[in-house]
Amino acid sequence: MTVPVLHETPVNLPTLRVQFEADLRAAGLAYDTDLVTRFLASCMSKPFAILSGLSGSGKTKLAQALAHWFQGGRQVIDPFQVGRPIGDSQYVVHAADSRAVEATYTYKGETKLVIMPRVLIREWADAIVTHEFSRNMSSDEIRQVIKDHNSYSSIQSSFHAPLKVAAFALIDARQGEVDADGQQPGQVELLSVGSDWTSRDPILGYPDALHPQRYVKTPALDLILRAKQNPRAPYFLILDEMNLSHVERYFADILSAIESQEPIFLHNDPEPRDGVPPKIDRWPDNLFVIGTVNVDETTYMFSPKVLDRANVIEFAVELEEMVSFLEAPSEVRLEQLWGAGAEYGEEWMRAVRTGVEASEETRTRMKEELLLLFQLLKRHNAEYGFRVAKEIARFVGFHEGLGGAEWRFEAAMDAQIVQKLLPK
C-alpha cells in the first residue's frame, strides 16, 4: 500500500491555529488545543466533518466559530431577533430558527401568535422587489398579486399583514448585507435538520412543477452557488442535529458529489431556471460541510457509508472543565469572531488545495502504523480501503503542519484511530 505524498505549501499553519485559539478565548470559548488542532485538520483534509457527543458541549459553537472567523465583509444581521419588534410594527419576535419566525401581537387586549415560514417571507420579499411594490401598498393587494406564485397555500398566505411587515424587514436587512466591494458576504449557513427531511429538497430545492420558469430555492443552494462564484474564500454549511432524519435520504447526492466530483443535476431545462443552473458541475472545494450530532432515542445512527466518509470528532465535558466553568462562567460572544480570521481565508484554501507534506520520518512511521492497523482489522473483515488511507495521510500532514514545534506523531495517529476507524 502506497501512502500518498502531498505537495509542500508555504502557508504558516501554526500561526493560523494559534490565532484562531486566541480569538476563541477572547470570544468566551475555551477548547483544548488538541481538539482545535484535530478539528482544523479534519476540515482541511476533507470538506465533511461530524461533531458528535453530549448536548450542550460546544459542538455547534465550534463550527460557527470557525465559519464566522473566516467571514469577509460586514456581518449578516438577521432582522428577526427574539424579543425585538419586526421593523416598526406591533409584531414582536417570540421565537426564530432557520425554518420559521414566530411573532406575537396584541389585538383587542388579547395576545396572539403567528407563525411565518422563512421560505414564505423570502418569497414575499422577492416578489416585492421584483414588482417594485411600495410600502404604501396594502398587504392584501400584494397577496392578490403573488398568491398564485408561491409555494404555500392561500390559507397560510392569509397572514398577509405580518408577512408584509416581515418581508420589508428582510428587504431592509438585505440592503445592509454588502461589503466594501458591494458583494454579499454570506459565507455560512446554519440549518436545523428536521425529522421530515426525507429527500434532498430541503438542501438543493426543486423545480416547481406548477410554474415552468420557477425553481424553489433554499439557503443551502444559494450558499453552494455563492461558493462556486468565489472560489478564493472558504464557505461553511452547518447542519445542526444532522441525524434527526436518515442522513442518506437527504444527503446522498451531496455525499456522492464530494467523493466523485460528478455533477449534481437540478433540473432538465437547457438554461438557468429562476437563476438556478441545470446542474452543479462539481462540488465546490471551498465549501465545507460540518454536521453536529446528538446521540439519543430521538435520533438515527449513521450508516458505515457515512462514517467512512467523514472525520467524527467526539465531544465530552471533563470534570476539570466543568469546575473551571462554574468558577468563572463566561458568556459566548460569537459576534467578536466575525471576520477576525478573514485574512487567512486564501491561505487556508491554498493549503487545502495543495496539501501539506509530512516530514519523511512522519511518513515512514505512518506507513508502518497504517499497515499494522490494516492487518489487525482485516482479521475481523473490518479493513479499510484506499480512500481512508489517503484521507488519513492528508489528516496527518495537516495535523503536523498545524501543530508546530510541539507536535507529536502519536496524537495525530490516535486521532485518526478514534475519528476514522473506530466510529465505523
Short mmCIF file of C-alpha atoms in Angstrom, two decimals:
data_model
loop_
_atom_site.label_atom_id
_atom_site.label_comp_id
_atom_site.label_asym_id
_atom_site.label_seq_id
_atom_site.Cartn_x
_atom_site.Cartn_y
_atom_site.Cartn_z
CA MET A 1 0.00 0.00 0.00
CA THR A 2 1.41 3.38 -1.05
CA VAL A 3 0.85 6.34 1.25
CA PRO A 4 0.17 9.48 -0.84
CA VAL A 5 2.80 12.19 -0.63
CA LEU A 6 1.30 15.67 -0.86
CA HIS A 7 2.85 18.88 -2.15
CA GLU A 8 4.58 21.33 0.13
CA THR A 9 2.88 24.68 0.77
CA PRO A 10 4.26 27.92 2.26
CA VAL A 11 1.17 28.57 4.38
CA ASN A 12 2.01 29.27 8.05
CA LEU A 13 -0.49 26.88 9.62
CA PRO A 14 0.79 27.08 13.22
CA THR A 15 0.18 30.83 13.21
CA LEU A 16 -3.33 30.29 11.85
CA ARG A 17 -4.14 27.77 14.58
CA VAL A 18 -2.66 29.87 17.41
CA GLN A 19 -4.55 32.97 16.26
CA PHE A 20 -7.82 31.04 15.98
CA GLU A 21 -7.37 29.69 19.51
CA ALA A 22 -6.63 33.18 20.87
CA ASP A 23 -9.72 34.59 19.20
CA LEU A 24 -11.82 31.72 20.56
CA ARG A 25 -10.73 32.54 24.11
CA ALA A 26 -11.42 36.25 23.59
CA ALA A 27 -14.96 35.34 22.49
CA GLY A 28 -15.58 33.30 25.65
CA LEU A 29 -14.97 29.88 24.09
CA ALA A 30 -12.40 27.61 25.73
CA TYR A 31 -11.39 24.48 23.81
CA ASP A 32 -8.43 22.20 24.35
CA THR A 33 -5.57 22.78 21.88
CA ASP A 34 -5.69 19.13 20.84
CA LEU A 35 -9.40 19.41 19.97
CA VAL A 36 -8.89 22.61 17.97
CA THR A 37 -5.99 21.07 16.04
CA ARG A 38 -7.98 17.92 15.28
CA PHE A 39 -10.97 19.99 14.16
CA LEU A 40 -8.94 22.20 11.83
CA ALA A 41 -7.00 19.25 10.39
CA SER A 42 -10.25 17.33 9.83
CA CYS A 43 -11.86 20.17 7.89
CA MET A 44 -8.73 20.73 5.81
CA SER A 45 -8.21 17.06 4.96
CA LYS A 46 -11.79 16.67 3.69
CA PRO A 47 -14.76 19.09 3.39
CA PHE A 48 -17.04 16.92 5.56
CA ALA A 49 -16.72 16.58 9.34
CA ILE A 50 -19.12 15.36 12.03
CA LEU A 51 -19.09 16.68 15.59
CA SER A 52 -20.76 14.22 17.93
CA GLY A 53 -21.38 13.96 21.64
CA LEU A 54 -23.11 15.41 24.65
CA SER A 55 -25.76 18.05 24.04
CA GLY A 56 -24.52 21.48 25.11
CA SER A 57 -20.83 20.53 24.92
CA GLY A 58 -19.96 23.21 22.36
CA LYS A 59 -20.20 21.32 19.04
CA THR A 60 -22.29 23.84 17.15
CA LYS A 61 -20.47 26.78 18.71
CA LEU A 62 -17.09 25.50 17.45
CA ALA A 63 -18.47 25.02 13.93
CA GLN A 64 -20.00 28.50 13.99
CA ALA A 65 -16.81 29.98 15.41
CA LEU A 66 -14.66 28.74 12.53
CA ALA A 67 -17.22 29.81 9.92
CA HIS A 68 -17.60 33.29 11.45
CA TRP A 69 -13.83 33.67 11.84
CA PHE A 70 -13.27 33.39 8.09
CA GLN A 71 -16.07 35.72 7.04
CA GLY A 72 -15.34 38.67 4.81
CA GLY A 73 -17.37 41.88 4.68
CA ARG A 74 -19.95 43.03 7.18
CA GLN A 75 -21.84 40.68 9.42
CA VAL A 76 -25.18 39.50 8.11
CA ILE A 77 -27.76 40.55 10.69
CA ASP A 78 -30.94 38.50 10.94
CA PRO A 79 -33.82 41.00 11.18
CA PHE A 80 -35.79 38.57 13.34
CA GLN A 81 -34.25 38.76 16.80
CA VAL A 82 -36.16 37.25 19.74
CA GLY A 83 -37.79 39.91 21.89
CA ARG A 84 -37.48 42.66 19.29
CA PRO A 85 -40.20 44.16 17.07
CA ILE A 86 -40.20 43.40 13.36
CA GLY A 87 -39.35 46.73 11.80
CA ASP A 88 -41.52 49.48 13.26
CA SER A 89 -44.55 47.23 13.64
CA GLN A 90 -46.50 45.85 16.57
CA TYR A 91 -45.24 42.34 15.84
CA VAL A 92 -42.60 41.11 18.30
CA VAL A 93 -40.43 38.07 17.59
CA HIS A 94 -41.29 35.30 20.05
CA ALA A 95 -39.01 32.61 18.56
CA ALA A 96 -36.97 32.16 15.40
CA ASP A 97 -34.88 29.45 13.79
CA SER A 98 -33.73 28.59 10.26
CA ARG A 99 -37.21 27.41 9.29
CA ALA A 100 -39.75 29.82 10.73
CA VAL A 101 -40.35 33.03 12.65
CA GLU A 102 -42.93 33.17 15.45
CA ALA A 103 -44.28 36.61 16.30
CA THR A 104 -46.78 37.85 18.84
CA TYR A 105 -49.15 40.79 18.54
CA THR A 106 -51.94 42.22 20.65
CA TYR A 107 -55.46 42.51 19.24
CA LYS A 108 -58.37 43.81 21.36
CA GLY A 109 -56.39 43.20 24.52
CA GLU A 110 -55.54 39.62 23.62
CA THR A 111 -52.04 38.45 22.66
CA LYS A 112 -51.97 36.25 19.57
CA LEU A 113 -49.24 34.22 17.90
CA VAL A 114 -48.50 33.96 14.19
CA ILE A 115 -46.02 31.55 12.61
CA MET A 116 -44.38 32.51 9.30
CA PRO A 117 -42.18 30.06 7.37
CA ARG A 118 -38.95 31.77 6.33
CA VAL A 119 -39.30 30.46 2.77
CA LEU A 120 -42.62 32.30 2.53
CA ILE A 121 -41.10 35.51 3.92
CA ARG A 122 -38.36 35.24 1.29
CA GLU A 123 -40.93 34.69 -1.47
CA TRP A 124 -42.85 37.79 -0.43
CA ALA A 125 -39.64 39.83 -0.24
CA ASP A 126 -38.52 38.65 -3.70
CA ALA A 127 -41.94 39.45 -5.17
CA ILE A 128 -41.99 42.93 -3.61
CA VAL A 129 -38.58 43.72 -5.09
CA THR A 130 -39.43 42.21 -8.50
CA HIS A 131 -42.71 44.11 -8.83
CA GLU A 132 -41.34 47.22 -7.09
CA PHE A 133 -44.22 47.34 -4.64
CA SER A 134 -44.19 50.35 -2.31
CA ARG A 135 -44.64 50.24 1.44
CA ASN A 136 -47.92 52.10 0.99
CA MET A 137 -49.41 49.20 -0.94
CA SER A 138 -51.73 47.18 1.26
CA SER A 139 -50.77 43.66 2.28
CA ASP A 140 -53.97 42.33 0.71
CA GLU A 141 -53.10 43.90 -2.65
CA ILE A 142 -49.63 42.35 -2.52
CA ARG A 143 -51.13 39.00 -1.67
CA GLN A 144 -53.53 39.14 -4.61
CA VAL A 145 -50.61 39.59 -6.99
CA ILE A 146 -48.38 36.82 -5.66
CA LYS A 147 -50.83 34.28 -4.20
CA ASP A 148 -50.73 32.10 -7.33
CA HIS A 149 -46.95 32.07 -7.49
CA ASN A 150 -45.81 30.99 -4.01
CA SER A 151 -45.16 27.53 -2.65
CA TYR A 152 -47.73 27.69 0.13
CA SER A 153 -51.49 27.51 0.22
CA SER A 154 -53.77 30.53 0.32
CA ILE A 155 -54.65 29.62 3.90
CA GLN A 156 -51.09 30.24 5.02
CA SER A 157 -50.87 33.30 2.82
CA SER A 158 -53.92 34.71 4.59
CA PHE A 159 -51.49 36.04 7.25
CA HIS A 160 -50.73 38.80 4.78
CA ALA A 161 -50.35 41.65 7.28
CA PRO A 162 -47.41 40.18 9.24
CA LEU A 163 -45.93 38.76 6.04
CA LYS A 164 -45.75 42.22 4.50
CA VAL A 165 -44.03 43.56 7.63
CA ALA A 166 -41.58 40.64 7.74
CA ALA A 167 -40.84 40.85 4.01
CA PHE A 168 -39.95 44.55 4.16
CA ALA A 169 -37.80 43.90 7.27
CA LEU A 170 -35.92 41.24 5.28
CA ILE A 171 -35.51 43.61 2.33
CA ASP A 172 -34.08 46.30 4.62
CA ALA A 173 -31.66 43.78 6.13
CA ARG A 174 -30.53 42.62 2.69
CA GLN A 175 -29.67 46.16 1.71
CA GLY A 176 -27.23 46.35 4.62
CA GLU A 177 -25.61 42.99 3.88
CA VAL A 178 -22.90 44.18 1.49
CA ASP A 179 -19.21 44.75 1.96
CA ALA A 180 -16.98 47.49 0.59
CA ASP A 181 -16.95 45.82 -2.85
CA GLY A 182 -20.72 45.55 -3.00
CA GLN A 183 -20.65 41.75 -2.61
CA GLN A 184 -22.96 39.70 -0.44
CA PRO A 185 -20.75 38.16 2.31
CA GLY A 186 -22.96 35.14 3.19
CA GLN A 187 -20.19 32.55 3.56
CA VAL A 188 -22.07 30.48 6.15
CA GLU A 189 -25.50 28.92 6.58
CA LEU A 190 -26.70 27.13 9.71
CA LEU A 191 -29.58 24.76 9.01
CA SER A 192 -31.53 22.84 11.63
CA VAL A 193 -32.19 19.39 10.18
CA GLY A 194 -35.82 18.33 10.56
CA SER A 195 -37.22 14.86 11.15
CA ASP A 196 -39.23 15.33 7.94
CA TRP A 197 -36.15 15.64 5.73
CA THR A 198 -36.79 12.58 3.56
CA SER A 199 -35.33 13.87 0.30
CA ARG A 200 -32.66 16.25 -0.95
CA ASP A 201 -35.22 19.06 -1.41
CA PRO A 202 -34.51 20.87 1.92
CA ILE A 203 -30.91 21.36 0.76
CA LEU A 204 -30.96 21.53 -3.04
CA GLY A 205 -34.52 22.77 -3.60
CA TYR A 206 -36.63 21.60 -6.53
CA PRO A 207 -38.21 22.80 -9.81
CA ASP A 208 -41.79 23.98 -9.34
CA ALA A 209 -44.00 21.61 -11.35
CA LEU A 210 -46.86 24.14 -11.48
CA HIS A 211 -44.75 27.05 -12.74
CA PRO A 212 -42.31 26.05 -15.53
CA GLN A 213 -39.99 29.03 -15.00
CA ARG A 214 -39.79 28.73 -11.24
CA TYR A 215 -37.29 26.91 -9.01
CA VAL A 216 -37.89 26.69 -5.27
CA LYS A 217 -34.51 27.67 -3.86
CA THR A 218 -33.09 27.08 -0.39
CA PRO A 219 -30.45 28.88 1.71
CA ALA A 220 -28.14 25.89 1.23
CA LEU A 221 -28.43 26.01 -2.56
CA ASP A 222 -27.79 29.76 -2.56
CA LEU A 223 -24.66 29.11 -0.45
CA ILE A 224 -23.41 26.46 -2.90
CA LEU A 225 -23.84 28.83 -5.84
CA ARG A 226 -22.10 31.66 -3.98
CA ALA A 227 -19.19 29.36 -3.10
CA LYS A 228 -18.74 28.49 -6.78
CA GLN A 229 -18.69 32.18 -7.71
CA ASN A 230 -15.99 33.00 -5.12
CA PRO A 231 -13.53 30.07 -5.04
CA ARG A 232 -10.82 32.01 -3.16
CA ALA A 233 -12.79 32.15 0.11
CA PRO A 234 -13.97 29.29 2.39
CA TYR A 235 -17.72 28.74 2.81
CA PHE A 236 -19.45 26.67 5.51
CA LEU A 237 -22.70 24.70 5.57
CA ILE A 238 -23.52 23.71 9.16
CA LEU A 239 -26.16 21.00 9.57
CA ASP A 240 -27.34 21.13 13.17
CA GLU A 241 -28.63 17.84 14.66
CA MET A 242 -27.80 16.11 11.41
CA ASN A 243 -29.18 12.72 12.47
CA LEU A 244 -32.73 13.81 13.33
CA SER A 245 -33.51 12.21 9.97
CA HIS A 246 -31.82 9.44 7.99
CA VAL A 247 -28.75 11.15 6.56
CA GLU A 248 -28.75 9.08 3.36
CA ARG A 249 -32.25 10.29 2.47
CA TYR A 250 -31.39 13.97 2.17
CA PHE A 251 -27.59 13.99 1.88
CA ALA A 252 -26.78 11.12 -0.52
CA ASP A 253 -26.40 13.31 -3.63
CA ILE A 254 -24.05 15.72 -1.86
CA LEU A 255 -22.04 12.93 -0.25
CA SER A 256 -21.61 11.30 -3.66
CA ALA A 257 -20.63 14.62 -5.28
CA ILE A 258 -17.98 15.30 -2.63
CA GLU A 259 -16.44 11.88 -3.28
CA SER A 260 -16.79 11.54 -7.04
CA GLN A 261 -16.75 15.20 -8.15
CA GLU A 262 -19.58 14.26 -10.52
CA PRO A 263 -22.31 16.82 -11.34
CA ILE A 264 -25.43 17.34 -9.24
CA PHE A 265 -28.41 17.69 -11.61
CA LEU A 266 -31.03 20.21 -10.50
CA HIS A 267 -33.49 20.44 -13.40
CA ASN A 268 -33.88 19.50 -17.07
CA ASP A 269 -34.12 22.95 -18.65
CA PRO A 270 -31.24 23.83 -21.01
CA GLU A 271 -30.95 27.32 -19.49
CA PRO A 272 -30.94 28.55 -15.86
CA ARG A 273 -34.34 28.34 -14.25
CA ASP A 274 -35.16 31.19 -11.89
CA GLY A 275 -31.42 31.87 -11.67
CA VAL A 276 -30.59 28.22 -10.92
CA PRO A 277 -28.36 26.38 -13.46
CA PRO A 278 -29.38 22.94 -14.79
CA LYS A 279 -26.59 21.33 -12.80
CA ILE A 280 -23.73 21.98 -10.38
CA ASP A 281 -20.72 20.79 -12.38
CA ARG A 282 -18.81 19.69 -9.30
CA TRP A 283 -18.94 20.21 -5.55
CA PRO A 284 -17.02 23.43 -4.75
CA ASP A 285 -13.84 22.51 -2.87
CA ASN A 286 -14.16 25.71 -0.82
CA LEU A 287 -17.49 24.64 0.70
CA PHE A 288 -17.08 22.75 3.99
CA VAL A 289 -19.94 20.75 5.48
CA ILE A 290 -19.95 20.37 9.26
CA GLY A 291 -22.65 18.27 10.87
CA THR A 292 -23.46 18.14 14.58
CA VAL A 293 -24.89 15.01 16.16
CA ASN A 294 -26.66 14.27 19.43
CA VAL A 295 -27.00 10.57 20.20
CA ASP A 296 -30.26 9.79 22.00
CA GLU A 297 -33.57 7.98 21.49
CA THR A 298 -34.87 10.65 19.07
CA THR A 299 -32.05 10.27 16.53
CA TYR A 300 -30.86 7.80 13.90
CA MET A 301 -27.49 6.09 13.82
CA PHE A 302 -25.14 6.78 10.91
CA SER A 303 -24.51 4.05 8.37
CA PRO A 304 -20.95 2.79 7.68
CA LYS A 305 -21.16 4.59 4.31
CA VAL A 306 -21.46 7.96 6.03
CA LEU A 307 -18.93 7.24 8.79
CA ASP A 308 -16.41 6.02 6.22
CA ARG A 309 -16.51 9.41 4.50
CA ALA A 310 -16.07 11.77 7.44
CA ASN A 311 -13.92 12.57 10.43
CA VAL A 312 -16.11 12.03 13.50
CA ILE A 313 -14.96 14.11 16.47
CA GLU A 314 -16.43 13.13 19.83
CA PHE A 315 -17.16 15.92 22.30
CA ALA A 316 -17.20 15.39 26.06
CA VAL A 317 -17.09 17.63 29.12
CA GLU A 318 -14.36 16.77 31.63
CA LEU A 319 -14.65 17.41 35.36
CA GLU A 320 -11.84 19.98 35.30
CA GLU A 321 -13.59 21.88 32.51
CA MET A 322 -16.86 21.97 34.43
CA VAL A 323 -15.08 23.15 37.59
CA SER A 324 -13.34 25.90 35.64
CA PHE A 325 -16.60 27.00 34.04
CA LEU A 326 -18.55 27.08 37.32
CA GLU A 327 -15.84 29.13 39.00
CA ALA A 328 -15.95 31.77 36.26
CA PRO A 329 -18.95 31.37 33.91
CA SER A 330 -18.38 33.26 30.67
CA GLU A 331 -20.81 34.49 28.05
CA VAL A 332 -20.13 33.42 24.48
CA ARG A 333 -19.67 36.39 22.13
CA LEU A 334 -19.64 34.90 18.65
CA GLU A 335 -20.01 38.34 17.09
CA GLN A 336 -16.42 39.11 18.14
CA LEU A 337 -15.19 36.35 15.85
CA TRP A 338 -16.84 37.73 12.72
CA GLY A 339 -14.12 38.34 10.15
CA ALA A 340 -11.30 38.08 12.71
CA GLY A 341 -9.54 35.50 10.51
CA ALA A 342 -10.65 36.75 7.09
CA GLU A 343 -7.03 37.48 6.17
CA TYR A 344 -6.26 33.75 6.49
CA GLY A 345 -9.02 32.68 4.09
CA GLU A 346 -6.92 32.50 0.94
CA GLU A 347 -4.04 30.81 2.80
CA TRP A 348 -6.46 28.23 4.17
CA MET A 349 -7.79 27.46 0.68
CA ARG A 350 -4.30 27.29 -0.80
CA ALA A 351 -3.28 24.74 1.85
CA VAL A 352 -6.46 22.70 1.31
CA ARG A 353 -5.88 22.54 -2.44
CA THR A 354 -2.17 21.75 -2.39
CA GLY A 355 -1.98 19.67 0.78
CA VAL A 356 0.81 19.68 3.35
CA GLU A 357 3.72 17.29 3.04
CA ALA A 358 4.51 15.45 6.25
CA SER A 359 8.16 15.01 7.18
CA GLU A 360 9.99 11.92 5.95
CA GLU A 361 10.12 10.45 9.45
CA THR A 362 6.38 11.00 9.87
CA ARG A 363 5.61 9.34 6.52
CA THR A 364 7.70 6.30 7.45
CA ARG A 365 6.03 5.88 10.86
CA MET A 366 2.59 6.49 9.36
CA LYS A 367 3.09 3.76 6.75
CA GLU A 368 4.12 1.28 9.47
CA GLU A 369 1.11 2.14 11.65
CA LEU A 370 -1.37 2.02 8.77
CA LEU A 371 -0.13 -1.39 7.62
CA LEU A 372 -0.31 -2.73 11.18
CA LEU A 373 -3.86 -1.44 11.62
CA PHE A 374 -4.87 -2.82 8.23
CA GLN A 375 -3.68 -6.33 9.12
CA LEU A 376 -5.35 -6.26 12.52
CA LEU A 377 -8.69 -5.09 11.11
CA LYS A 378 -8.60 -7.50 8.19
CA ARG A 379 -8.71 -10.45 10.61
CA HIS A 380 -12.22 -9.27 11.52
CA ASN A 381 -13.25 -8.30 7.97
CA ALA A 382 -13.19 -4.64 9.01
CA GLU A 383 -10.21 -3.42 7.00
CA TYR A 384 -10.24 0.00 5.34
CA GLY A 385 -9.83 0.95 1.69
CA PHE A 386 -7.60 3.24 -0.31
CA ARG A 387 -9.81 6.29 0.28
CA VAL A 388 -9.50 6.04 4.05
CA ALA A 389 -5.72 5.56 3.79
CA LYS A 390 -5.45 8.65 1.60
CA GLU A 391 -7.59 10.74 3.95
CA ILE A 392 -5.60 9.62 6.99
CA ALA A 393 -2.40 10.63 5.21
CA ARG A 394 -3.86 14.07 4.41
CA PHE A 395 -5.02 14.50 8.00
CA VAL A 396 -1.62 13.62 9.46
CA GLY A 397 0.08 16.09 7.13
CA PHE A 398 -2.24 18.90 8.14
CA HIS A 399 -2.11 17.91 11.82
CA GLU A 400 1.69 18.08 11.76
CA GLY A 401 1.61 21.41 9.91
CA LEU A 402 -0.83 22.93 12.41
CA GLY A 403 0.93 21.57 15.48
CA GLY A 404 4.22 23.40 15.05
CA ALA A 405 7.23 22.59 17.24
CA GLU A 406 5.18 20.82 19.93
CA TRP A 407 3.55 18.37 17.51
CA ARG A 408 3.54 14.65 18.36
CA PHE A 409 3.01 11.83 15.86
CA GLU A 410 1.12 9.77 18.45
CA ALA A 411 -1.52 12.50 18.83
CA ALA A 412 -2.21 12.52 15.09
CA MET A 413 -2.49 8.73 14.74
CA ASP A 414 -4.58 8.38 17.91
CA ALA A 415 -6.96 10.99 16.48
CA GLN A 416 -7.37 9.06 13.25
CA ILE A 417 -7.99 5.77 15.02
CA VAL A 418 -10.72 7.45 17.07
CA GLN A 419 -12.17 9.61 14.27
CA LYS A 420 -11.87 7.38 11.18
CA LEU A 421 -11.61 3.74 12.22
CA LEU A 422 -13.47 3.20 15.50
CA PRO A 423 -16.73 5.03 14.64
CA LYS A 424 -17.35 2.60 11.78
#
